[in-house]
Coordinates of C-alpha atoms in Angstrom, one line a residue:
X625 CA -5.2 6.8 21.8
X626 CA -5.3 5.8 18.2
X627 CA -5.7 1.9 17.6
X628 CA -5.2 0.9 13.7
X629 CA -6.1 -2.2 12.3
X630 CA -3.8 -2.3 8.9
X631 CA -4.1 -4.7 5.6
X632 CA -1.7 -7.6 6.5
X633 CA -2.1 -9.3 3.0
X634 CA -3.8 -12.2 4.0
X635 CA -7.6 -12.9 4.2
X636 CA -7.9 -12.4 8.1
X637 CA -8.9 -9.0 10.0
X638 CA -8.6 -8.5 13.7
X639 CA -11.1 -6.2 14.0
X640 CA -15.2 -6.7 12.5
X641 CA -17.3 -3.6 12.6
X642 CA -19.0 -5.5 15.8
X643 CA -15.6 -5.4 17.4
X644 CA -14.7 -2.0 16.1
X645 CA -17.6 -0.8 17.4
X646 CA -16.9 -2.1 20.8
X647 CA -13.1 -0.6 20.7
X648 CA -15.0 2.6 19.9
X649 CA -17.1 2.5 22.9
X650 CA -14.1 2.3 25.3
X651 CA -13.2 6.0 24.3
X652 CA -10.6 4.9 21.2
X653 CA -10.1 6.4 17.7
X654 CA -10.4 3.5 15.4
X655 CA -9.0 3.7 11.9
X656 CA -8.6 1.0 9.7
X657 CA -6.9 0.8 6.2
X658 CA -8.7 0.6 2.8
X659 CA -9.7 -2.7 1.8
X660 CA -8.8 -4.8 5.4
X661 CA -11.8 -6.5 5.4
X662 CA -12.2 -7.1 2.4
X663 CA -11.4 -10.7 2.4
X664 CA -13.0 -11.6 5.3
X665 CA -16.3 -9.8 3.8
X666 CA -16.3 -6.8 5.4
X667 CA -16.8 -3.9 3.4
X668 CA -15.2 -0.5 4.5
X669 CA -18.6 1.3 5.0
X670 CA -19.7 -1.0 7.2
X671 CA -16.0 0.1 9.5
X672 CA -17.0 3.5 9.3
X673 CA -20.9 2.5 10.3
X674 CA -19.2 1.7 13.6
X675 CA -17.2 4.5 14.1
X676 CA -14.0 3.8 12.5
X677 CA -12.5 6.3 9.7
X678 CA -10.9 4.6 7.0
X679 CA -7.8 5.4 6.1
X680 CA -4.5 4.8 3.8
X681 CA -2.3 1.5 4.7
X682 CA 0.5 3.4 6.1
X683 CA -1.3 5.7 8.8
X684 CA -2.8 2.5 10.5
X685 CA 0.4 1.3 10.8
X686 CA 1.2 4.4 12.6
X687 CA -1.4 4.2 14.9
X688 CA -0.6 3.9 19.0
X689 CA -1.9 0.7 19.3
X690 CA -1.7 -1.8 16.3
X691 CA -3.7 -5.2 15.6
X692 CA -3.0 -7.8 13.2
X693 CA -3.0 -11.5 12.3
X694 CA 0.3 -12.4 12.3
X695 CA 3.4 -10.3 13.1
X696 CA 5.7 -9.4 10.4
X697 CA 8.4 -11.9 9.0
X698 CA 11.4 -9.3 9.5
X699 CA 11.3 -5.9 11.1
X700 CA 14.2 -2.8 9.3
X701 CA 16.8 -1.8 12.3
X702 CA 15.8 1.5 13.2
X703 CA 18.7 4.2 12.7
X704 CA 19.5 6.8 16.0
X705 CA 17.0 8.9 14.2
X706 CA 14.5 6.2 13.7
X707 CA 12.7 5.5 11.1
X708 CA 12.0 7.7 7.8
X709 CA 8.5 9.3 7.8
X710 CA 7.0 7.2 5.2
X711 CA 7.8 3.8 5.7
X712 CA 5.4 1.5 4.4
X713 CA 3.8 -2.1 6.0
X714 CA 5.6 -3.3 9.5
X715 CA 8.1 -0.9 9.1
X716 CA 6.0 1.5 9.7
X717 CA 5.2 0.9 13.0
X718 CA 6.2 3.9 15.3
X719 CA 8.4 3.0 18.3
X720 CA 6.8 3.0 21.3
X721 CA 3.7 1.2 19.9
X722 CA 2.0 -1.2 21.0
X723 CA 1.5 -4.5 18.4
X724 CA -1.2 -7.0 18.9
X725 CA -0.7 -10.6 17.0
X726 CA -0.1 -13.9 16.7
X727 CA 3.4 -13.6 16.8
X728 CA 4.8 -17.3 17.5
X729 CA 7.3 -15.9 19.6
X730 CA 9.0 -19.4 20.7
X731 CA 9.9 -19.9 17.3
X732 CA 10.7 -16.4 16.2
X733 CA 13.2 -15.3 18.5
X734 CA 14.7 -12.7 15.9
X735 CA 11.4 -11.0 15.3
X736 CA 11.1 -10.9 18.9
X737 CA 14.6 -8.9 19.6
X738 CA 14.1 -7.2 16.4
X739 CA 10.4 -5.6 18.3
X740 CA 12.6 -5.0 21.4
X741 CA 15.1 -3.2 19.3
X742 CA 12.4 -0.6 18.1
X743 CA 11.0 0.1 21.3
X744 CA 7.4 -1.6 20.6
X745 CA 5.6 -3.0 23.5
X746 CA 4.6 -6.7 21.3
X747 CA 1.4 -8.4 23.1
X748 CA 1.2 -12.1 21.5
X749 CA -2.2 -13.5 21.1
X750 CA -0.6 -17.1 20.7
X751 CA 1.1 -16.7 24.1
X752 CA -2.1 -16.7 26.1
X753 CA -1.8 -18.3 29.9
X754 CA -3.9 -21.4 30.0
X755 CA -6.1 -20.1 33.0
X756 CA -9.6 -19.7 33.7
X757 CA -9.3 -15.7 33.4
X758 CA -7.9 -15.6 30.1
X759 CA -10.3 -18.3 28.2
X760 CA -11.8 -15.3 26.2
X761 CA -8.5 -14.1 24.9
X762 CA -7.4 -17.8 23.7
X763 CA -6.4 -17.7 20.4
X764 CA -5.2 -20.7 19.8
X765 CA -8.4 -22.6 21.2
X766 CA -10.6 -20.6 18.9
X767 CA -8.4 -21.4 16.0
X768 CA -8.2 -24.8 16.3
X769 CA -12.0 -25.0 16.8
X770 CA -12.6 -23.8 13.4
X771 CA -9.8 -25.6 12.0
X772 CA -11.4 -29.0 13.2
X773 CA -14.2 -28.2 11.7
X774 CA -12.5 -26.8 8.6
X775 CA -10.7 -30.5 8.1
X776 CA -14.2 -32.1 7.7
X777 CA -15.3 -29.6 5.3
X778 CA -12.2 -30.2 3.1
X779 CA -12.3 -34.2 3.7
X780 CA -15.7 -33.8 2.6
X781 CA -14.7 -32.3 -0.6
X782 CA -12.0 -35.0 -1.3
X783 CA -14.3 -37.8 -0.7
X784 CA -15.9 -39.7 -3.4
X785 CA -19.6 -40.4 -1.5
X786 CA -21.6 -39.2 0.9
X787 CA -20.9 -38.8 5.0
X788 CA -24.4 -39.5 5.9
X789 CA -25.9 -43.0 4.2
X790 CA -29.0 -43.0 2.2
X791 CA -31.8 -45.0 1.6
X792 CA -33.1 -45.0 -2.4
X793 CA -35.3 -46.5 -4.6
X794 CA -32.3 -47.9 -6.0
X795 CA -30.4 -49.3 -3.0
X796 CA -29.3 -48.3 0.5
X797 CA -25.3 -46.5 0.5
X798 CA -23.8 -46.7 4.1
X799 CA -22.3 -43.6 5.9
X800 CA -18.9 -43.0 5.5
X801 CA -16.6 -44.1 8.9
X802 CA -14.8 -41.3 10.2
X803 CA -11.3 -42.1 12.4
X804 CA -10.4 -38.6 14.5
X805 CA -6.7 -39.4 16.1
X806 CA -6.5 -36.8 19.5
X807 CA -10.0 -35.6 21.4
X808 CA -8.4 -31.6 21.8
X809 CA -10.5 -28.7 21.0
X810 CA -10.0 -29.4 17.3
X811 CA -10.3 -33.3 17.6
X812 CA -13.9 -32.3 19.4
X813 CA -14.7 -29.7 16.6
X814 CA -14.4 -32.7 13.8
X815 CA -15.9 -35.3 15.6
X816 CA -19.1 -32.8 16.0
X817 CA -18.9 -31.6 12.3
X818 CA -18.4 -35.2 11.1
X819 CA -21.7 -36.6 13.3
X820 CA -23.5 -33.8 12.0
X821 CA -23.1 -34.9 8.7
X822 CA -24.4 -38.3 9.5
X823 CA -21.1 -40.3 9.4
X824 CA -20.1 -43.0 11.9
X825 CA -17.4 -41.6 13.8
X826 CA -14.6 -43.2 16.0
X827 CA -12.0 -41.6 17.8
X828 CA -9.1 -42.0 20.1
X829 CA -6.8 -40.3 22.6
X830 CA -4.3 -41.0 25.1
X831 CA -5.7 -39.3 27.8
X832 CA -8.2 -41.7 29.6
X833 CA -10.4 -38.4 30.4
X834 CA -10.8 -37.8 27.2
X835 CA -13.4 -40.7 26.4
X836 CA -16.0 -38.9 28.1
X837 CA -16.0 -36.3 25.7
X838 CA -15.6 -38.0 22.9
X839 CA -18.9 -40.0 24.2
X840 CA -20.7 -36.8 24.7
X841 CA -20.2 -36.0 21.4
X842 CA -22.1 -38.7 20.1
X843 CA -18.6 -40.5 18.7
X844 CA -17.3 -44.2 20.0
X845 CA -14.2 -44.1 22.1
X846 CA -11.7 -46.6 20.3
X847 CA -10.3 -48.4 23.7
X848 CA -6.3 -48.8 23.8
X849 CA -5.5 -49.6 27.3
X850 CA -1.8 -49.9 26.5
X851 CA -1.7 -46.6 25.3
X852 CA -3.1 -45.0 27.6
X853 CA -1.4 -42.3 30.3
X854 CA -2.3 -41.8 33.5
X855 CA -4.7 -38.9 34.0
X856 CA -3.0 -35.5 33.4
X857 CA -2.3 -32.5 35.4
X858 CA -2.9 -29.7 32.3
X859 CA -5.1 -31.5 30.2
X860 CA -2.9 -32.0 27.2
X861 CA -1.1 -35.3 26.5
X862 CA 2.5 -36.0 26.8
X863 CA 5.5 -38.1 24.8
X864 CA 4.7 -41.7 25.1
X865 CA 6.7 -44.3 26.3
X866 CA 8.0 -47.0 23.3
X867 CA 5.6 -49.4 24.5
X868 CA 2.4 -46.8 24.9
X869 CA 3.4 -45.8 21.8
X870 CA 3.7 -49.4 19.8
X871 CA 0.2 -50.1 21.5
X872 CA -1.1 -46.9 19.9
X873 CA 0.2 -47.4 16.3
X874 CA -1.3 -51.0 16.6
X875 CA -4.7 -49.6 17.0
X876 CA -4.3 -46.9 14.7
X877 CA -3.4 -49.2 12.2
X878 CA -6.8 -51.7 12.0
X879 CA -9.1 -48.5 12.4
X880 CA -7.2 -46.2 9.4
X881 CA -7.5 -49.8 7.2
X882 CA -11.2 -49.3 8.1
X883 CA -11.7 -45.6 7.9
X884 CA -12.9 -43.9 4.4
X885 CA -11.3 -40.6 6.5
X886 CA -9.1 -40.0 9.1
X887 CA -8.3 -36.6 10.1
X888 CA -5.0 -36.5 12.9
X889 CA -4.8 -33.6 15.9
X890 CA -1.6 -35.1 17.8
X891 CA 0.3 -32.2 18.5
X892 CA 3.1 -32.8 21.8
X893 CA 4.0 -29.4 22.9
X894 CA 3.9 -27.9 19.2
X895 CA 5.8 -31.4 17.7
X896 CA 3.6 -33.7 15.6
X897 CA 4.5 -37.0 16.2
X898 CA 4.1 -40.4 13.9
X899 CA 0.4 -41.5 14.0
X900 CA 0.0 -42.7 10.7
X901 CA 2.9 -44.5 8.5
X902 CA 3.4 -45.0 5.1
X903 CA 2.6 -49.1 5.8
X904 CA -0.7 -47.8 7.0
X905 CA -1.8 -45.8 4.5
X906 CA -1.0 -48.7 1.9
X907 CA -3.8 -50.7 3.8
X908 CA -6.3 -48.2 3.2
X909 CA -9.1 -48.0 0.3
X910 CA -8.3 -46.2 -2.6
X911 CA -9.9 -43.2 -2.2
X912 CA -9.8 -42.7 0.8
X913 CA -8.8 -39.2 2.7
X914 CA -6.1 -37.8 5.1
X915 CA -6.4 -34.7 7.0
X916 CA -3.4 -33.9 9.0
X917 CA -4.3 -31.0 11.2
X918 CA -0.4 -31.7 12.4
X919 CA 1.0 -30.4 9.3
X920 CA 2.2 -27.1 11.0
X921 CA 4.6 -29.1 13.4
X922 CA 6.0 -31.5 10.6
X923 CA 2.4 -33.8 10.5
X924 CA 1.0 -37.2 11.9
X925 CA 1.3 -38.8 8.7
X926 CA 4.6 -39.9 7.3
X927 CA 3.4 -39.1 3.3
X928 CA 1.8 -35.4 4.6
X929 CA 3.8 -32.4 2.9
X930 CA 2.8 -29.5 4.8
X931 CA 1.2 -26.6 2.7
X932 CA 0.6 -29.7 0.3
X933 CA -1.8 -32.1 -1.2
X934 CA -0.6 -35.6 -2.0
X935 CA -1.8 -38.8 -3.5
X936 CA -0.2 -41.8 -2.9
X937 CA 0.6 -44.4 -4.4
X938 CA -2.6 -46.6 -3.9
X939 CA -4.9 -43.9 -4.4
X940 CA -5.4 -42.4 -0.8
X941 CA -5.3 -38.4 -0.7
X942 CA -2.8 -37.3 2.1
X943 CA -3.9 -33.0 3.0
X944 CA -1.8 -31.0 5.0
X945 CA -3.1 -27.5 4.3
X946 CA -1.6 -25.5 7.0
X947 CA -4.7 -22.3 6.5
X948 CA -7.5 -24.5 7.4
X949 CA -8.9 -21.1 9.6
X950 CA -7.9 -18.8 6.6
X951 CA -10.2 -21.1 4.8
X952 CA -13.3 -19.6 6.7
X953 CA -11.9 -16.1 7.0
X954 CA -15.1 -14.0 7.9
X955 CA -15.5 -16.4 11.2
X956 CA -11.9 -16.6 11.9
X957 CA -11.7 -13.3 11.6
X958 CA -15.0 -13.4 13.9
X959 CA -13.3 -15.0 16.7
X960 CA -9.7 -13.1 16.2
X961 CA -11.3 -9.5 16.8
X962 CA -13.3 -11.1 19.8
X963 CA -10.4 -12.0 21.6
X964 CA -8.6 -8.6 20.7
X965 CA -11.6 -6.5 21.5
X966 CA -11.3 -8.3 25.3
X967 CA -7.5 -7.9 25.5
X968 CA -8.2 -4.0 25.2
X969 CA -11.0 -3.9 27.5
X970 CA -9.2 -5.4 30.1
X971 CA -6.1 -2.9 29.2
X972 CA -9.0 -0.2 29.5
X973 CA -10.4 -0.3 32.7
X974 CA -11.3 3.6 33.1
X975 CA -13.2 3.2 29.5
X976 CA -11.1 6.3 28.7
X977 CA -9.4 5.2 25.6
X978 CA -6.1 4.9 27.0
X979 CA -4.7 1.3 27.1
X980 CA -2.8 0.3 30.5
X981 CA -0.6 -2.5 30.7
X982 CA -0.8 -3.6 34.2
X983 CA 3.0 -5.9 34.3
X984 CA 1.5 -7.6 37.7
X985 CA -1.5 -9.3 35.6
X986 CA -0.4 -12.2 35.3
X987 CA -2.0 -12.3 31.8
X988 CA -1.2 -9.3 30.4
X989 CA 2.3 -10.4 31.6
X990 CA 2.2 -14.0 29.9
X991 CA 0.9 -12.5 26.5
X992 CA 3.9 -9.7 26.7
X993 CA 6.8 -10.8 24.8
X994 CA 8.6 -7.1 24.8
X995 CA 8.5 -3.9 26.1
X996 CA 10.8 -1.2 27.0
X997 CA 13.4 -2.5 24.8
X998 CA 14.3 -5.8 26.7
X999 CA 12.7 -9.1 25.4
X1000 CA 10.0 -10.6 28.1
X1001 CA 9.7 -13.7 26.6
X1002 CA 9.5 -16.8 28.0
X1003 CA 7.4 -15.4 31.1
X1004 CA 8.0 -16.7 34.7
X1005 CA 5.6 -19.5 35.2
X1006 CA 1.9 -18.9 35.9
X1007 CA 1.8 -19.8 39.6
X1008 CA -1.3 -22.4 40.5
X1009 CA -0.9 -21.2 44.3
X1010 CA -0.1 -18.3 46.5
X1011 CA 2.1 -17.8 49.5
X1012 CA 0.3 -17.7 53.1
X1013 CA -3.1 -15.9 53.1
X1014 CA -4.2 -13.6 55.4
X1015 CA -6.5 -16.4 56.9
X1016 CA -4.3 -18.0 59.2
X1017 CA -0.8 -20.0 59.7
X1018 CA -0.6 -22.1 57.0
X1019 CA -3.7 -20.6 54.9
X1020 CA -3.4 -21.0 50.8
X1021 CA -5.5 -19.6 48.3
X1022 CA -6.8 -21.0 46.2
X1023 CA -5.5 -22.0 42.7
X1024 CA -6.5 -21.4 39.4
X1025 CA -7.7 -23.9 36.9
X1026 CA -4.7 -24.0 34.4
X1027 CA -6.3 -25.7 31.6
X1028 CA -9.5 -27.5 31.2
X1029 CA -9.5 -31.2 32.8
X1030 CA -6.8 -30.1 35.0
X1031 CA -7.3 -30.8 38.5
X1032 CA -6.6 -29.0 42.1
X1033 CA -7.7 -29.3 45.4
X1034 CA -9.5 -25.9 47.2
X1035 CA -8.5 -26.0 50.1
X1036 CA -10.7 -24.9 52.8
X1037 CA -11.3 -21.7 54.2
X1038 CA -9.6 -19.9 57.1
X1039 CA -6.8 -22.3 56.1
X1040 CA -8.5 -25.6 57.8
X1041 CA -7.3 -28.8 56.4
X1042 CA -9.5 -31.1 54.7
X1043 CA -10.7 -34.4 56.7
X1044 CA -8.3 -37.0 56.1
X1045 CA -9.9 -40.4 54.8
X1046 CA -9.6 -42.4 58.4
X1047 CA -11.6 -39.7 59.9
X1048 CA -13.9 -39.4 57.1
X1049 CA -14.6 -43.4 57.0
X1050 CA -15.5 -43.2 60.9
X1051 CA -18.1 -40.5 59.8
X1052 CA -19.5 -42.9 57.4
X1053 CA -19.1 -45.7 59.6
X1054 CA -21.0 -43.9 63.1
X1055 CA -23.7 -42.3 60.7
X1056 CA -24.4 -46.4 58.9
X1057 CA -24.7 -47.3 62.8
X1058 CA -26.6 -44.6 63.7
X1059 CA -29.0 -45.6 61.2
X1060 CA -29.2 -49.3 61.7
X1061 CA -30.4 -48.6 65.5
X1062 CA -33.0 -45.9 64.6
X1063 CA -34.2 -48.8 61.8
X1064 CA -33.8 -50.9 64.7
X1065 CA -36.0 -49.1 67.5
X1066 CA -38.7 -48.2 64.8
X1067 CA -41.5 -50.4 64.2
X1068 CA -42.0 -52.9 61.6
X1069 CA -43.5 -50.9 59.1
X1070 CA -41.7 -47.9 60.1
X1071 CA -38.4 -50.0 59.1
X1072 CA -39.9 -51.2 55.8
X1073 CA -40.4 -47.7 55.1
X1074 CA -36.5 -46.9 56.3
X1075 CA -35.1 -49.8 54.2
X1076 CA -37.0 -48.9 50.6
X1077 CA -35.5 -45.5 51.3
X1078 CA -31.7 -46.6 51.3
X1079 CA -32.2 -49.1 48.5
X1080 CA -33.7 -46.3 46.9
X1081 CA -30.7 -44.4 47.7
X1082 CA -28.2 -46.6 46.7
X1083 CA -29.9 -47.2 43.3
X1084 CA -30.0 -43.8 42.8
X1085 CA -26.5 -43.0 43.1
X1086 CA -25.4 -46.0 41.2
X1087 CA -27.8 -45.2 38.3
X1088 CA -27.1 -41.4 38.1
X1089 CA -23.4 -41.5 38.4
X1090 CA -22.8 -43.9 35.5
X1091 CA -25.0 -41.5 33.3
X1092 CA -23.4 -40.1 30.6
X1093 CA -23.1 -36.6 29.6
X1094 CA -25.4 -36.6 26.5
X1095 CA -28.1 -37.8 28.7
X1096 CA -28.3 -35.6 31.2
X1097 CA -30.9 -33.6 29.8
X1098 CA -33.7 -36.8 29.1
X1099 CA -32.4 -37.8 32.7
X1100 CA -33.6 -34.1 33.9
X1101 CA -37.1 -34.9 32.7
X1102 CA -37.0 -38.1 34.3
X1103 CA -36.5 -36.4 37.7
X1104 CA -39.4 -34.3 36.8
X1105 CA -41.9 -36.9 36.5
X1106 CA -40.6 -38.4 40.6
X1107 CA -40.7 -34.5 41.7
X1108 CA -44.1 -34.6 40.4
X1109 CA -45.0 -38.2 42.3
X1110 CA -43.5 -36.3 45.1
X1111 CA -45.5 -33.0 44.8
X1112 CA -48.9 -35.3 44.6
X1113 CA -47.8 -37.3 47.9
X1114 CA -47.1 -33.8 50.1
X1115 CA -50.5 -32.5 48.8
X1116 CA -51.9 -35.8 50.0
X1117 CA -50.0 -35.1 53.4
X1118 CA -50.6 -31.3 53.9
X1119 CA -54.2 -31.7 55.8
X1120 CA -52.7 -34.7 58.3
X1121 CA -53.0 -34.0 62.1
X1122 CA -50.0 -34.4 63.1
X1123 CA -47.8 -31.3 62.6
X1124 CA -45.1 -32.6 62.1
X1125 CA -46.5 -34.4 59.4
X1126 CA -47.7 -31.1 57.3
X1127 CA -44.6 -29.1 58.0
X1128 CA -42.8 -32.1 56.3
X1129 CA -45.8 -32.1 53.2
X1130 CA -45.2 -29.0 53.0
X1131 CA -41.8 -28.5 53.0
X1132 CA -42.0 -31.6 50.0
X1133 CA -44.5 -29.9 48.2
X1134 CA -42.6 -26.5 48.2
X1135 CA -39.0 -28.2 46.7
X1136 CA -40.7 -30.9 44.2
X1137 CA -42.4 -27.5 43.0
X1138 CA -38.8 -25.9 42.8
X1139 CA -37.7 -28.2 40.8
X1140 CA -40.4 -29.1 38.7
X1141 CA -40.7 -25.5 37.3
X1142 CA -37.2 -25.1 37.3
X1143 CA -36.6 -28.0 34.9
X1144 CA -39.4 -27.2 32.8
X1145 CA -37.6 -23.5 32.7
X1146 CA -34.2 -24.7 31.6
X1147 CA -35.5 -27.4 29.5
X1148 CA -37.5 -24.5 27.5
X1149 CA -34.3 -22.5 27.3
X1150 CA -32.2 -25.8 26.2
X1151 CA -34.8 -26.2 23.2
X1152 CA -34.8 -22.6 22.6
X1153 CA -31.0 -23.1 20.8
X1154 CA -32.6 -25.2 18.4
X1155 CA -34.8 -23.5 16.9
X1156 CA -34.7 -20.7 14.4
X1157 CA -35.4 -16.9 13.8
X1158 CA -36.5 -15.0 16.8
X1159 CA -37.7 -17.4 18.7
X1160 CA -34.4 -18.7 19.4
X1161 CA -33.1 -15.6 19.7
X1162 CA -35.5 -14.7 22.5
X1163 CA -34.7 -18.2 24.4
X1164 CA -31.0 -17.8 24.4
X1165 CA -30.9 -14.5 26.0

């Protein structure tokens, strides 16, 4: 089969000669038009470097299998003969092919009918189920990962001083504060890009889980208890109540009249609501800056225009670019031929170059939006658990993890119920007794011994769950230095008399070593990302 990767107009390309090289290998012809790449820098000898041929505009769109950015706006109505030879652009799209895009197909529903109505089997990057199997064909997540990052960039630009203070001959200048509104994947990507640049950042969500990201990513969590919801079941927020959501604006309010730049994320099921008012942004600094990363769904901010930069009336500059990833075309365009390289791979399982749409994958069913001339879209829902398994009367399997920070019990093999918490608090409450009488029969220094242990224990757990995320790595060292306190004490023990004594050394000496190594192993590897040219190279493999 033929896949063709035509010139949409627009700065983006779903396929890099890495990922045309890759289509290439799974037995596909690869042609892509004059020029697609271009924008994304991408030069058409480096296509045909990796096996493509390139080709006039119109026989990509022609091909079997088509890939672009973003679908067409319209689609011409095929006539009983079809269409003439010689169409140009979307309309050139045989019937019967198969069209990979973003093709928003909740909001298009015309384009949708109008793909059904020529036959073409439409695959919809922007339609990806939010399950762990399909995380490398998310779209969307990619997107809005570069877009966070993008919104610094441009805030950046806007801004009248530095992000990062400095310290002159002439004075000290402090760092600019930062305000991120929504902790998502592009709420994360602009607090990281923002602390990189040396700005104070602080940042708030709705979603209680959500602090402990923000706090791994070196930001301050700005505490609204009011607001808050309860923790969620997908991992995305929902509508707030009236009082959740006059609790929110209050805090919104004193940290935007702080901010030098805020940059807003809220997005409710594709709807941007109200974040930042007009009253608000009167209370800001004169030159301040407003990225609304909302501005497709209507934006956060009540002065944003989408498409549009605006300057209000005290000075602060509102932007609601809605092509922040267009903005940074060669890694969009990165990321974009990534995630349709992987879609056919997994549509290519012989590695024949023949692409096989398997309507029982549940992904390959939630990304199909029409086929066979009937519209597909919406799907049925993605089920999280299955009917009785072969393991026994009343035996489930187990689900899959819908979206990140979304939550489900496994339950337990051979379709055994999990103890309930009576049963599992008499556990606790025999094995504490249990202990208390060996304690009790042992002598006194014997029980010293015993008692240091389950302080030591308690602390432990106390200490280490309470750690945060960012320090898990100086915390990993720590554990080092007792494994190696450890390792000296079994050495110590190894030539006692007692064998029971030197299994035990021995035994110590053997896991304290395990782990030891092991840290120093992963710690090398962790250090490895840092560092430039081949070393790093070598340490991430």
């Amino acid at each position: 089969m033929r896949i063709g990767i035509p010139d949409d107009g627009g700065p983006l390309v779903p396929a890099t000669p890495a990922t045309t090289a890759r289509l290439v290998g799974l037995g596909y012809d690869v042609v892509v038009a004059a020029g697609a790449g271009s924008g994304a820098g991408f030069p058409d000898a480096a296509y045909q470097a990796a096996g493509a041929a390139v080709v006039p505009d119109a026989e990509a769109w022609s091909a079997d299998v088509v890939a672009i950015t973003r679908a067409p706006d319209a689609l011409a109505t095929p006539g009983p003969a079809g269409l003439r030879p010689g169409a140009r652009g979307p309309d050139g799209l045989r019937i019967g092919a198969v069209l990979i895009a973003q093709i928003a197909p909740a909001a298009r529903p015309d384009l949708v009918r109008a793909l059904a109505n020529r036959g073409v089997t439409a695959l919809a990057l922007d339609a990806v189920p939010r399950i762990s199997r399909a995380q490398s064909l998310d779209v969307l997540s990619a997107l809005s990962n570069v877009a966070g990052y993008r919104a610094v960039v441009e805030a950046a630009a806007e801004f009248g001083g530095m992000f990062s203070g400095q310290v002159t001959a002439a004075g000290t200048t402090p760092p600019a504060n930062v305000f991120v509104i929504g902790a998502g994947v592009a709420g994360l990507a602009a607090i990281g890009a923002a602390g990189s640049l040396g700005a104070q950042v602080r940042a708030f969500d709705v979603r209680p889980e959500a602090a402990e990201q923000i706090e791994s990513m070196g930001a301050t969590v700005v505490r609204a208890d009011d607001a808050a919801q309860q923790v969620s079941a997908d991992g995305y927020a929902s509508a707030l109540t009236a009082d959740q959501e006059a609790a929110a604006l209050r805090a919104y309010a004193v940290e935007a009249a702080a901010a030098d730049i805020v940059i807003t994320t809220a997005l409710v099921r594709g709807t941007a609501p109200t974040t930042i008012t007009a009253e608000m942004v009167a209370t800001m600094r004169p030159g301040s800056v407003i990225v609304d990363l909302a501005a497709p769904g209507g934006g956060n901010c009540e002065l944003t225009v989408p498409g549009r930069r605006v300057v209000s009336d005290n000075g602060v500059v509102i932007l609601g670019w809605t092509d922040l990833p267009d903005r940074m075309p060669r890694h969009t365009s990165e990321l974009l031929g990534t995630a349709v390289a992987n879609l056919v791979q997994l549509g290519t399982p012989g590695r024949d170059g023949r692409l096989v749409l398997d309507p029982e994958d549940v992904v390959v069913r939630g990304m199909t939006v029409a086929a066979g001339g009937e519209v597909l879209w919406p799907p049925p829902p993605v089920a999280v658990s299955a009917p009785t398994a072969p393991g026994g009367p009343g035996s489930v399997a187990a689900p899959d993890r819908t979206a990140p920070g979304s939550r489900h019990a496994r339950p337990a093999a051979g379709g055994a119920r999990p103890a309930s918490p009576m049963v599992r608090n008499g556990l606790l409450a025999l094995g504490g007794l249990l202990a208390v009488l060996a304690v009790a029969a042992s002598p006194a220094e014997q029980a010293a011994h015993f008692t240091v242990l389950a302080l030591a224990v308690v602390v432990g757990f106390y200490v280490i769950s309470h750690v945060s995320h960012a320090l898990h790595t100086p915390l990993m060292s720590q554990t080092n230095a007792i494994s190696g306190i450890i390792l000296v004490g079994g050495m110590l023990q190894i030539g006692s008399s007692d064998p029971v004594v030197t299994t035990l050394a021995v035994l110590a000496s053997t896991v304290a070593s395990i782990n030891i190594f092991g840290g120093f192993l992963v710690t090398h590897r962790m250090l490895g990302m840092f560092r430039r040219g081949d070393a790093a190279e070598g340490s991430n493999r």
